Amino acid sequence: MQKHRIGLVGTGFIARGLLLLLSSMPDMEVTAVLTRRKLNECTEVPLPHVLTNSIQELLAKSDLIVECSGDVIHATGVIAKAMEAALPVVTMDAELQVTTGSFFVSKGYITEAEGDQPGCLAALKANVESMGFKPLVYGNIKGFLNLNPPLEDMLYWGKRSGISLQMVTSFTDGTKVQIEQALVANGLGTGIAKDGLLGTAAEDLQEGAEVLAAEAKRLGKPIADYLLSAKSPPGVFITAEHDERQKDALAYFKMGKGPFYTLLQPYHLCHLEVVKTIRRTLLGEAPLLNNSASPKISVAAVAKRALTPGTVIKKGIGSFDVRGIAVDIAANPNHIPIGLLSYAVVKEHIEPGQILQFRDVDIPDSLASLAWQDIMKKN
């Protein structure tokens, strides 16, 4: 059997887990893993012989690229090269998708994978709609948030969880869920209830989901949002309506009395689910989810603390300077997407809670910045 050659971008938690999983697949093999680190320093990476610092080697040895570096600036450049080589791209990188993913939609094949919440919601949507449900809420579940967590806590939880400081901070301060639901809104053609999302707090999943569904009905459109619910499982849900004539059947199926019905997937298994999307891509199926060619929602950078001129924001996502909130692009045309903040220099005094504007910060030139400008011109 000839194996499909899979190239990975990144050597973090997701990439390492996926590398291990794919090494056990009879029809696939990881032939190259792109890293910017010195190869002899990547001691935690399984199968070190596939590591490379060369993008060209990655492309030459791959039939499909999986991007999971979590670095928007770097990933944008790699994906551009993959598109030039006519290689399909699967991402586990919602940060990339909501910043520059729309730039690539017309240039080649790009899809977000199942595993993270957006991909899981896209797959769940197809399932519930096939049963006649009409979604109102595409929901993410968070157990805990601290919008401005202290460094000491993040160092502790990062070490305990085996993930990077940047990653654990973006999870805790809400940036990650805002990014995920912005991707859901753009990719599935929904709206958001307000900038920053509702983030309804609820002990009971069904009760919280019904609050969100009622708001979607009031707005007259489906929404992407999340519940803050410590007792609920770490998965995704869709709250939907159905044909009134199915009311008795749905009650018999223990779905409740309606009119809102919540369908829960009580898990998302990150890299373990990526294989499903790789397979559908290799089969030539349509992308599961991308940010769309004309996104309506972005994730703006909001100051966590007072920022003075000369401050260098080394990386926006997962920083202690800013966090991200989902915003309507039309209402916030000059906001800086948090994914573009990489070694950016503050020019103006910025107050805590203020949305950063392009006039406030100098951003280094990059393909990612040019891609964002291109997206806005076409939007």
mmCIF file of C-alpha atoms in Angstrom:
data_model
loop_
_atom_site.group_PDB
_atom_site.id
_atom_site.type_symbol
_atom_site.label_atom_id
_atom_site.label_comp_id
_atom_site.label_asym_id
_atom_site.label_seq_id
_atom_site.Cartn_x
_atom_site.Cartn_y
_atom_site.Cartn_z
ATOM 1 C CA MET A 1 0.000 0.000 0.000
ATOM 2 C CA GLN A 2 1.324 3.394 -0.992
ATOM 3 C CA LYS A 3 1.077 5.735 1.958
ATOM 4 C CA HIS A 4 -0.102 9.337 1.845
ATOM 5 C CA ARG A 5 2.731 11.683 2.782
ATOM 6 C CA ILE A 6 1.741 14.148 5.498
ATOM 7 C CA GLY A 7 3.804 17.193 6.371
ATOM 8 C CA LEU A 8 3.375 18.958 9.710
ATOM 9 C CA VAL A 9 4.124 22.557 10.654
ATOM 10 C CA GLY A 10 4.956 22.999 14.327
ATOM 11 C CA THR A 11 6.373 20.927 17.173
ATOM 12 C CA GLY A 12 4.024 21.852 20.024
ATOM 13 C CA PHE A 13 1.452 19.826 21.926
ATOM 14 C CA ILE A 14 -0.886 19.321 18.944
ATOM 15 C CA ALA A 15 1.849 18.553 16.425
ATOM 16 C CA ARG A 16 3.562 16.022 18.688
ATOM 17 C CA GLY A 17 0.303 14.233 19.450
ATOM 18 C CA LEU A 18 -0.664 14.122 15.787
ATOM 19 C CA LEU A 19 2.785 12.839 14.828
ATOM 20 C CA LEU A 20 2.390 9.929 17.223
ATOM 21 C CA LEU A 21 -1.112 9.151 15.980
ATOM 22 C CA LEU A 22 -0.242 9.264 12.284
ATOM 23 C CA SER A 23 2.764 7.015 12.852
ATOM 24 C CA SER A 24 0.304 4.224 13.672
ATOM 25 C CA MET A 25 -1.861 4.703 10.560
ATOM 26 C CA PRO A 26 -1.331 2.047 7.871
ATOM 27 C CA ASP A 27 -2.174 4.401 4.990
ATOM 28 C CA MET A 28 -0.319 7.537 6.115
ATOM 29 C CA GLU A 29 3.121 8.598 7.217
ATOM 30 C CA VAL A 30 4.574 11.857 8.431
ATOM 31 C CA THR A 31 7.440 12.576 6.073
ATOM 32 C CA ALA A 32 8.496 16.022 7.321
ATOM 33 C CA VAL A 33 7.926 18.252 10.354
ATOM 34 C CA LEU A 34 8.853 21.898 9.905
ATOM 35 C CA THR A 35 10.378 23.690 12.885
ATOM 36 C CA ARG A 36 12.301 26.945 13.340
ATOM 37 C CA ARG A 37 14.226 25.541 16.299
ATOM 38 C CA LYS A 38 17.605 23.853 16.056
ATOM 39 C CA LEU A 39 16.937 20.236 15.227
ATOM 40 C CA ASN A 40 19.106 18.863 18.003
ATOM 41 C CA GLU A 41 17.116 20.878 20.555
ATOM 42 C CA CYS A 42 13.774 19.241 19.683
ATOM 43 C CA THR A 43 14.364 16.365 22.079
ATOM 44 C CA GLU A 44 10.669 16.038 23.000
ATOM 45 C CA VAL A 45 9.585 15.393 19.401
ATOM 46 C CA PRO A 46 8.887 11.750 18.448
ATOM 47 C CA LEU A 47 10.540 10.526 15.244
ATOM 48 C CA PRO A 48 13.255 13.217 15.172
ATOM 49 C CA HIS A 49 14.496 12.039 11.779
ATOM 50 C CA VAL A 50 11.545 13.778 10.065
ATOM 51 C CA LEU A 51 12.387 17.216 11.485
ATOM 52 C CA THR A 52 13.486 19.909 9.064
ATOM 53 C CA ASN A 53 14.159 23.649 9.004
ATOM 54 C CA SER A 54 13.483 23.806 5.266
ATOM 55 C CA ILE A 55 10.075 24.793 3.899
ATOM 56 C CA GLN A 56 11.119 23.464 0.502
ATOM 57 C CA GLU A 57 11.926 20.054 1.978
ATOM 58 C CA LEU A 58 8.558 20.018 3.746
ATOM 59 C CA LEU A 59 6.723 20.758 0.501
ATOM 60 C CA ALA A 60 8.744 18.323 -1.605
ATOM 61 C CA LYS A 61 8.079 15.451 0.790
ATOM 62 C CA SER A 62 4.347 16.049 1.353
ATOM 63 C CA ASP A 63 1.016 15.342 -0.332
ATOM 64 C CA LEU A 64 -0.846 17.359 2.289
ATOM 65 C CA ILE A 65 0.188 19.921 4.904
ATOM 66 C CA VAL A 66 -1.207 20.133 8.443
ATOM 67 C CA GLU A 67 -0.499 23.543 9.980
ATOM 68 C CA CYS A 68 -0.606 23.600 13.784
ATOM 69 C CA SER A 69 2.162 26.006 14.797
ATOM 70 C CA GLY A 70 -0.131 28.549 16.453
ATOM 71 C CA ASP A 71 2.012 31.380 15.051
ATOM 72 C CA VAL A 72 -0.020 33.519 12.639
ATOM 73 C CA ILE A 73 2.908 35.372 11.057
ATOM 74 C CA HIS A 74 4.993 32.245 10.455
ATOM 75 C CA ALA A 75 2.062 30.074 9.374
ATOM 76 C CA THR A 76 0.860 32.623 6.825
ATOM 77 C CA GLY A 77 4.169 32.427 5.001
ATOM 78 C CA VAL A 78 4.240 28.624 5.078
ATOM 79 C CA ILE A 79 0.689 28.309 3.778
ATOM 80 C CA ALA A 80 1.437 30.746 0.971
ATOM 81 C CA LYS A 81 4.259 28.449 -0.163
ATOM 82 C CA ALA A 82 2.001 25.399 0.143
ATOM 83 C CA MET A 83 -0.604 27.100 -2.038
ATOM 84 C CA GLU A 84 2.059 27.885 -4.648
ATOM 85 C CA ALA A 85 2.915 24.170 -4.627
ATOM 86 C CA ALA A 86 -0.798 23.290 -5.034
ATOM 87 C CA LEU A 87 -0.838 21.312 -1.798
ATOM 88 C CA PRO A 88 -4.040 21.083 0.274
ATOM 89 C CA VAL A 89 -3.767 22.591 3.762
ATOM 90 C CA VAL A 90 -5.507 21.361 6.902
ATOM 91 C CA THR A 91 -5.166 23.630 9.918
ATOM 92 C CA MET A 92 -5.570 23.176 13.637
ATOM 93 C CA ASP A 93 -4.990 26.895 13.923
ATOM 94 C CA ALA A 94 -8.077 29.027 14.448
ATOM 95 C CA GLU A 95 -5.741 31.959 15.192
ATOM 96 C CA LEU A 96 -4.425 31.782 11.628
ATOM 97 C CA GLN A 97 -7.868 31.259 10.153
ATOM 98 C CA VAL A 98 -9.470 34.387 11.674
ATOM 99 C CA THR A 99 -6.474 36.595 10.812
ATOM 100 C CA THR A 100 -5.324 35.595 7.334
ATOM 101 C CA GLY A 101 -7.257 32.435 6.457
ATOM 102 C CA SER A 102 -9.688 34.317 4.191
ATOM 103 C CA PHE A 103 -6.732 35.432 2.050
ATOM 104 C CA PHE A 104 -6.171 31.809 1.031
ATOM 105 C CA VAL A 105 -9.750 30.695 0.382
ATOM 106 C CA SER A 106 -9.589 31.638 -3.308
ATOM 107 C CA LYS A 107 -5.987 30.508 -3.742
ATOM 108 C CA GLY A 108 -6.265 26.805 -2.945
ATOM 109 C CA TYR A 109 -7.657 24.222 -0.549
ATOM 110 C CA ILE A 110 -7.671 25.231 3.111
ATOM 111 C CA THR A 111 -9.814 23.794 5.871
ATOM 112 C CA GLU A 112 -9.925 23.822 9.646
ATOM 113 C CA ALA A 113 -9.895 20.344 11.183
ATOM 114 C CA GLU A 114 -12.210 18.599 13.559
ATOM 115 C CA GLY A 115 -10.737 18.407 17.028
ATOM 116 C CA ASP A 116 -10.865 22.026 18.061
ATOM 117 C CA GLN A 117 -14.321 23.444 18.755
ATOM 118 C CA PRO A 118 -14.885 25.190 15.381
ATOM 119 C CA GLY A 119 -14.290 22.050 13.341
ATOM 120 C CA CYS A 120 -16.387 19.989 15.746
ATOM 121 C CA LEU A 121 -19.241 22.493 15.440
ATOM 122 C CA ALA A 122 -19.041 22.366 11.641
ATOM 123 C CA ALA A 123 -19.334 18.568 11.727
ATOM 124 C CA LEU A 124 -22.148 18.729 14.300
ATOM 125 C CA LYS A 125 -24.013 21.250 12.120
ATOM 126 C CA ALA A 126 -24.048 18.826 9.210
ATOM 127 C CA ASN A 127 -25.367 16.098 11.504
ATOM 128 C CA VAL A 128 -28.168 18.102 13.141
ATOM 129 C CA GLU A 129 -29.311 19.703 9.900
ATOM 130 C CA SER A 130 -29.551 16.267 8.295
ATOM 131 C CA MET A 131 -32.156 15.476 10.984
ATOM 132 C CA GLY A 132 -34.207 18.551 10.185
ATOM 133 C CA PHE A 133 -33.057 20.787 13.039
ATOM 134 C CA LYS A 134 -32.658 24.515 12.374
ATOM 135 C CA PRO A 135 -29.680 25.810 14.414
ATOM 136 C CA LEU A 136 -29.971 29.001 16.426
ATOM 137 C CA VAL A 137 -26.844 28.763 18.588
ATOM 138 C CA TYR A 138 -23.440 27.326 17.767
ATOM 139 C CA GLY A 139 -22.097 26.956 21.270
ATOM 140 C CA ASN A 140 -18.707 26.521 22.874
ATOM 141 C CA ILE A 141 -18.365 25.527 26.538
ATOM 142 C CA LYS A 142 -15.827 27.083 28.884
ATOM 143 C CA GLY A 143 -15.421 25.999 32.490
ATOM 144 C CA PHE A 144 -13.411 28.978 33.720
ATOM 145 C CA LEU A 145 -12.165 32.401 32.593
ATOM 146 C CA ASN A 146 -9.968 35.079 34.131
ATOM 147 C CA LEU A 147 -9.688 38.020 31.741
ATOM 148 C CA ASN A 148 -6.419 39.205 33.256
ATOM 149 C CA PRO A 149 -4.682 36.228 34.895
ATOM 150 C CA PRO A 150 -1.399 36.667 36.819
ATOM 151 C CA LEU A 151 1.849 35.332 35.371
ATOM 152 C CA GLU A 152 2.468 33.040 38.355
ATOM 153 C CA ASP A 153 -0.819 31.213 37.847
ATOM 154 C CA MET A 154 -0.227 30.786 34.130
ATOM 155 C CA LEU A 155 3.283 29.405 34.672
ATOM 156 C CA TYR A 156 1.879 26.879 37.131
ATOM 157 C CA TRP A 157 -0.985 25.722 34.917
ATOM 158 C CA GLY A 158 1.149 25.646 31.794
ATOM 159 C CA LYS A 159 3.687 23.371 33.476
ATOM 160 C CA ARG A 160 0.978 21.196 35.012
ATOM 161 C CA SER A 161 -0.868 20.820 31.684
ATOM 162 C CA GLY A 162 2.217 20.409 29.516
ATOM 163 C CA ILE A 163 1.328 23.323 27.250
ATOM 164 C CA SER A 164 3.036 26.618 26.517
ATOM 165 C CA LEU A 165 2.619 29.763 28.583
ATOM 166 C CA GLN A 166 1.146 31.517 25.552
ATOM 167 C CA MET A 167 -1.426 28.777 25.011
ATOM 168 C CA VAL A 168 -2.600 28.499 28.615
ATOM 169 C CA THR A 169 -2.871 32.284 28.884
ATOM 170 C CA SER A 170 -4.969 32.601 25.713
ATOM 171 C CA PHE A 171 -7.277 29.861 27.015
ATOM 172 C CA THR A 172 -7.679 31.514 30.410
ATOM 173 C CA ASP A 173 -8.158 35.145 29.358
ATOM 174 C CA GLY A 174 -10.852 34.221 26.834
ATOM 175 C CA THR A 175 -8.885 35.040 23.680
ATOM 176 C CA LYS A 176 -9.050 31.459 22.451
ATOM 177 C CA VAL A 177 -12.834 31.102 22.759
ATOM 178 C CA GLN A 178 -13.340 34.490 21.084
ATOM 179 C CA ILE A 179 -11.124 33.357 18.184
ATOM 180 C CA GLU A 180 -12.888 30.019 17.891
ATOM 181 C CA GLN A 181 -16.355 31.548 17.809
ATOM 182 C CA ALA A 182 -15.300 34.228 15.327
ATOM 183 C CA LEU A 183 -14.196 31.420 13.004
ATOM 184 C CA VAL A 184 -17.506 29.635 13.564
ATOM 185 C CA ALA A 185 -19.443 32.826 12.780
ATOM 186 C CA ASN A 186 -17.515 33.477 9.559
ATOM 187 C CA GLY A 187 -17.298 29.881 8.397
ATOM 188 C CA LEU A 188 -20.894 28.898 9.125
ATOM 189 C CA GLY A 189 -22.417 32.233 8.119
ATOM 190 C CA THR A 190 -23.850 33.226 11.487
ATOM 191 C CA GLY A 191 -23.606 36.446 13.470
ATOM 192 C CA ILE A 192 -22.586 37.344 16.985
ATOM 193 C CA ALA A 193 -24.925 38.864 19.564
ATOM 194 C CA LYS A 194 -22.475 41.629 20.502
ATOM 195 C CA ASP A 195 -18.790 42.496 20.484
ATOM 196 C CA GLY A 196 -17.072 40.241 23.015
ATOM 197 C CA LEU A 197 -19.927 37.715 22.817
ATOM 198 C CA LEU A 198 -22.489 37.051 25.528
ATOM 199 C CA GLY A 199 -20.672 34.278 27.381
ATOM 200 C CA THR A 200 -23.720 33.401 29.424
ATOM 201 C CA ALA A 201 -22.944 31.898 32.845
ATOM 202 C CA ALA A 202 -25.074 28.887 33.729
ATOM 203 C CA GLU A 203 -24.818 25.854 35.974
ATOM 204 C CA ASP A 204 -27.243 23.930 33.765
ATOM 205 C CA LEU A 205 -26.292 23.535 30.100
ATOM 206 C CA GLN A 206 -29.853 23.404 28.800
ATOM 207 C CA GLU A 207 -30.929 26.498 30.712
ATOM 208 C CA GLY A 208 -27.937 28.478 29.519
ATOM 209 C CA ALA A 209 -28.391 27.286 25.952
ATOM 210 C CA GLU A 210 -32.028 28.397 26.000
ATOM 211 C CA VAL A 211 -30.980 31.886 27.119
ATOM 212 C CA LEU A 212 -28.666 32.105 24.112
ATOM 213 C CA ALA A 213 -31.344 30.691 21.788
ATOM 214 C CA ALA A 214 -33.884 33.266 22.982
ATOM 215 C CA GLU A 215 -31.383 36.023 22.187
ATOM 216 C CA ALA A 216 -30.797 34.560 18.725
ATOM 217 C CA LYS A 217 -34.551 34.579 18.117
ATOM 218 C CA ARG A 218 -34.766 38.186 19.286
ATOM 219 C CA LEU A 219 -31.961 39.162 16.905
ATOM 220 C CA GLY A 220 -33.529 37.172 14.072
ATOM 221 C CA LYS A 221 -30.346 35.279 13.192
ATOM 222 C CA PRO A 222 -28.265 32.313 14.390
ATOM 223 C CA ILE A 223 -25.325 33.241 16.604
ATOM 224 C CA ALA A 224 -21.961 31.832 17.608
ATOM 225 C CA ASP A 225 -21.353 32.198 21.330
ATOM 226 C CA TYR A 226 -20.310 30.308 24.442
ATOM 227 C CA LEU A 227 -21.456 29.228 27.878
ATOM 228 C CA LEU A 228 -19.424 29.661 31.037
ATOM 229 C CA SER A 229 -20.393 26.500 32.870
ATOM 230 C CA ALA A 230 -18.019 24.735 35.244
ATOM 231 C CA LYS A 231 -20.251 21.667 35.580
ATOM 232 C CA SER A 232 -20.740 21.092 31.842
ATOM 233 C CA PRO A 233 -18.485 18.860 29.731
ATOM 234 C CA PRO A 234 -15.674 20.373 27.620
ATOM 235 C CA GLY A 235 -17.428 20.019 24.297
ATOM 236 C CA VAL A 236 -19.679 21.864 21.876
ATOM 237 C CA PHE A 237 -23.412 22.134 21.370
ATOM 238 C CA ILE A 238 -26.014 23.370 18.937
ATOM 239 C CA THR A 239 -29.351 24.668 20.168
ATOM 240 C CA ALA A 240 -31.965 24.507 17.464
ATOM 241 C CA GLU A 241 -35.637 24.535 16.563
ATOM 242 C CA HIS A 242 -37.557 21.819 14.763
ATOM 243 C CA ASP A 243 -40.819 21.311 12.943
ATOM 244 C CA GLU A 244 -43.655 21.686 15.473
ATOM 245 C CA ARG A 245 -45.135 18.420 14.163
ATOM 246 C CA GLN A 246 -42.110 16.581 15.597
ATOM 247 C CA LYS A 247 -42.713 17.965 19.100
ATOM 248 C CA ASP A 248 -44.203 14.778 20.574
ATOM 249 C CA ALA A 249 -41.526 12.579 19.022
ATOM 250 C CA LEU A 250 -38.750 14.804 20.363
ATOM 251 C CA ALA A 251 -40.301 14.718 23.830
ATOM 252 C CA TYR A 252 -40.389 10.921 23.612
ATOM 253 C CA PHE A 253 -36.709 10.979 22.602
ATOM 254 C CA LYS A 254 -35.972 12.849 25.850
ATOM 255 C CA MET A 255 -35.125 16.066 24.037
ATOM 256 C CA GLY A 256 -37.506 18.153 26.147
ATOM 257 C CA LYS A 257 -40.697 20.018 25.393
ATOM 258 C CA GLY A 258 -39.155 22.582 23.046
ATOM 259 C CA PRO A 259 -39.248 24.930 21.301
ATOM 260 C CA PHE A 260 -35.445 24.876 21.745
ATOM 261 C CA TYR A 261 -33.530 21.608 21.566
ATOM 262 C CA THR A 262 -29.875 21.260 22.523
ATOM 263 C CA LEU A 263 -27.657 18.653 20.890
ATOM 264 C CA LEU A 264 -24.406 18.169 22.755
ATOM 265 C CA GLN A 265 -21.101 16.668 21.732
ATOM 266 C CA PRO A 266 -19.516 16.278 25.180
ATOM 267 C CA TYR A 267 -15.887 16.226 24.025
ATOM 268 C CA HIS A 268 -13.395 17.588 21.543
ATOM 269 C CA LEU A 269 -10.274 15.489 21.228
ATOM 270 C CA CYS A 270 -7.924 17.902 19.480
ATOM 271 C CA HIS A 271 -5.241 16.082 17.459
ATOM 272 C CA LEU A 272 -7.010 12.708 17.706
ATOM 273 C CA GLU A 273 -9.824 14.027 15.504
ATOM 274 C CA VAL A 274 -7.647 15.743 12.915
ATOM 275 C CA VAL A 275 -7.270 12.438 11.053
ATOM 276 C CA LYS A 276 -10.957 12.573 10.070
ATOM 277 C CA THR A 277 -10.383 15.867 8.273
ATOM 278 C CA ILE A 278 -7.168 14.658 6.665
ATOM 279 C CA ARG A 279 -9.065 11.694 5.237
ATOM 280 C CA ARG A 280 -11.943 13.785 3.848
ATOM 281 C CA THR A 281 -9.382 16.123 2.258
ATOM 282 C CA LEU A 282 -7.491 13.246 0.637
ATOM 283 C CA LEU A 283 -10.830 11.953 -0.690
ATOM 284 C CA GLY A 284 -11.395 15.280 -2.434
ATOM 285 C CA GLU A 285 -14.336 16.398 -0.302
ATOM 286 C CA ALA A 286 -15.150 20.072 0.204
ATOM 287 C CA PRO A 287 -13.462 21.934 3.063
ATOM 288 C CA LEU A 288 -15.096 21.257 6.410
ATOM 289 C CA LEU A 289 -14.694 24.859 7.585
ATOM 290 C CA ASN A 290 -12.726 27.971 6.719
ATOM 291 C CA ASN A 291 -13.019 31.656 7.545
ATOM 292 C CA SER A 292 -14.877 32.425 4.275
ATOM 293 C CA ALA A 293 -13.658 34.767 1.564
ATOM 294 C CA SER A 294 -15.583 37.701 3.075
ATOM 295 C CA PRO A 295 -15.443 37.551 6.873
ATOM 296 C CA LYS A 296 -17.784 39.742 8.929
ATOM 297 C CA ILE A 297 -16.224 39.044 12.328
ATOM 298 C CA SER A 298 -12.660 39.622 13.506
ATOM 299 C CA VAL A 299 -10.846 39.347 16.840
ATOM 300 C CA ALA A 300 -9.622 42.722 18.057
ATOM 301 C CA ALA A 301 -6.829 43.342 20.530
ATOM 302 C CA VAL A 302 -7.978 44.942 23.803
ATOM 303 C CA ALA A 303 -5.492 46.333 26.326
ATOM 304 C CA LYS A 304 -5.271 44.422 29.615
ATOM 305 C CA ARG A 305 -3.285 47.233 31.221
ATOM 306 C CA ALA A 306 -2.164 50.756 30.440
ATOM 307 C CA LEU A 307 0.253 50.662 27.506
ATOM 308 C CA THR A 308 2.722 53.506 27.058
ATOM 309 C CA PRO A 309 4.551 54.620 23.903
ATOM 310 C CA GLY A 310 7.591 52.437 23.246
ATOM 311 C CA THR A 311 6.049 49.289 24.742
ATOM 312 C CA VAL A 312 6.856 46.250 22.586
ATOM 313 C CA ILE A 313 4.097 43.682 22.302
ATOM 314 C CA LYS A 314 6.084 40.570 21.414
ATOM 315 C CA LYS A 315 2.992 38.504 20.689
ATOM 316 C CA GLY A 316 -0.623 39.505 21.114
ATOM 317 C CA ILE A 317 -2.247 36.107 21.555
ATOM 318 C CA GLY A 318 -1.447 34.754 24.992
ATOM 319 C CA SER A 319 0.225 37.947 26.232
ATOM 320 C CA PHE A 320 -0.130 39.937 29.425
ATOM 321 C CA ASP A 321 -0.549 43.179 27.468
ATOM 322 C CA VAL A 322 -3.694 42.431 25.454
ATOM 323 C CA ARG A 323 -6.481 39.903 25.015
ATOM 324 C CA GLY A 324 -8.814 39.296 22.096
ATOM 325 C CA ILE A 325 -12.542 39.893 21.651
ATOM 326 C CA ALA A 326 -14.758 39.025 18.688
ATOM 327 C CA VAL A 327 -15.984 42.180 16.956
ATOM 328 C CA ASP A 328 -18.098 43.174 13.991
ATOM 329 C CA ILE A 329 -15.651 44.361 11.337
ATOM 330 C CA ALA A 330 -18.019 46.941 9.822
ATOM 331 C CA ALA A 331 -18.443 48.627 13.202
ATOM 332 C CA ASN A 332 -14.708 48.450 14.006
ATOM 333 C CA PRO A 333 -12.972 49.094 10.673
ATOM 334 C CA ASN A 334 -9.643 50.274 12.115
ATOM 335 C CA HIS A 335 -9.132 47.700 14.860
ATOM 336 C CA ILE A 336 -5.939 45.653 14.962
ATOM 337 C CA PRO A 337 -6.552 41.894 14.727
ATOM 338 C CA ILE A 338 -4.779 40.391 17.709
ATOM 339 C CA GLY A 339 -3.089 37.824 15.471
ATOM 340 C CA LEU A 340 -1.089 40.588 13.742
ATOM 341 C CA LEU A 341 0.561 41.742 16.972
ATOM 342 C CA SER A 342 4.079 40.366 16.802
ATOM 343 C CA TYR A 343 6.908 42.614 17.986
ATOM 344 C CA ALA A 344 4.580 45.567 17.542
ATOM 345 C CA VAL A 345 5.574 48.919 19.073
ATOM 346 C CA VAL A 346 3.006 51.062 20.843
ATOM 347 C CA LYS A 347 2.917 54.693 19.589
ATOM 348 C CA GLU A 348 0.079 56.200 21.640
ATOM 349 C CA HIS A 349 -0.996 55.878 25.266
ATOM 350 C CA ILE A 350 -3.618 53.135 25.515
ATOM 351 C CA GLU A 351 -5.961 52.712 28.457
ATOM 352 C CA PRO A 352 -7.000 49.335 29.922
ATOM 353 C CA GLY A 353 -10.053 48.029 28.057
ATOM 354 C CA GLN A 354 -9.333 50.105 24.949
ATOM 355 C CA ILE A 355 -9.456 48.419 21.534
ATOM 356 C CA LEU A 356 -6.126 48.951 19.776
ATOM 357 C CA GLN A 357 -6.345 50.795 16.452
ATOM 358 C CA PHE A 358 -3.814 50.751 13.636
ATOM 359 C CA ARG A 359 -2.912 54.371 14.433
ATOM 360 C CA ASP A 360 -1.876 53.304 17.946
ATOM 361 C CA VAL A 361 0.777 50.748 17.055
ATOM 362 C CA ASP A 362 3.593 50.173 14.556
ATOM 363 C CA ILE A 363 3.361 46.670 13.103
ATOM 364 C CA PRO A 364 6.355 45.125 11.313
ATOM 365 C CA ASP A 365 5.871 44.402 7.627
ATOM 366 C CA SER A 366 4.813 40.834 6.926
ATOM 367 C CA LEU A 367 2.804 38.793 4.470
ATOM 368 C CA ALA A 368 0.179 38.425 7.201
ATOM 369 C CA SER A 369 -0.255 42.197 7.403
ATOM 370 C CA LEU A 370 -0.530 42.459 3.614
ATOM 371 C CA ALA A 371 -3.029 39.586 3.613
ATOM 372 C CA TRP A 372 -5.234 41.397 6.139
ATOM 373 C CA GLN A 373 -5.157 44.554 3.999
ATOM 374 C CA ASP A 374 -6.161 42.476 0.971
ATOM 375 C CA ILE A 375 -9.049 40.885 2.883
ATOM 376 C CA MET A 376 -10.325 44.310 3.963
ATOM 377 C CA LYS A 377 -10.121 45.724 0.435
ATOM 378 C CA LYS A 378 -12.267 42.871 -0.877
ATOM 379 C CA ASN A 379 -14.678 42.792 2.048
#
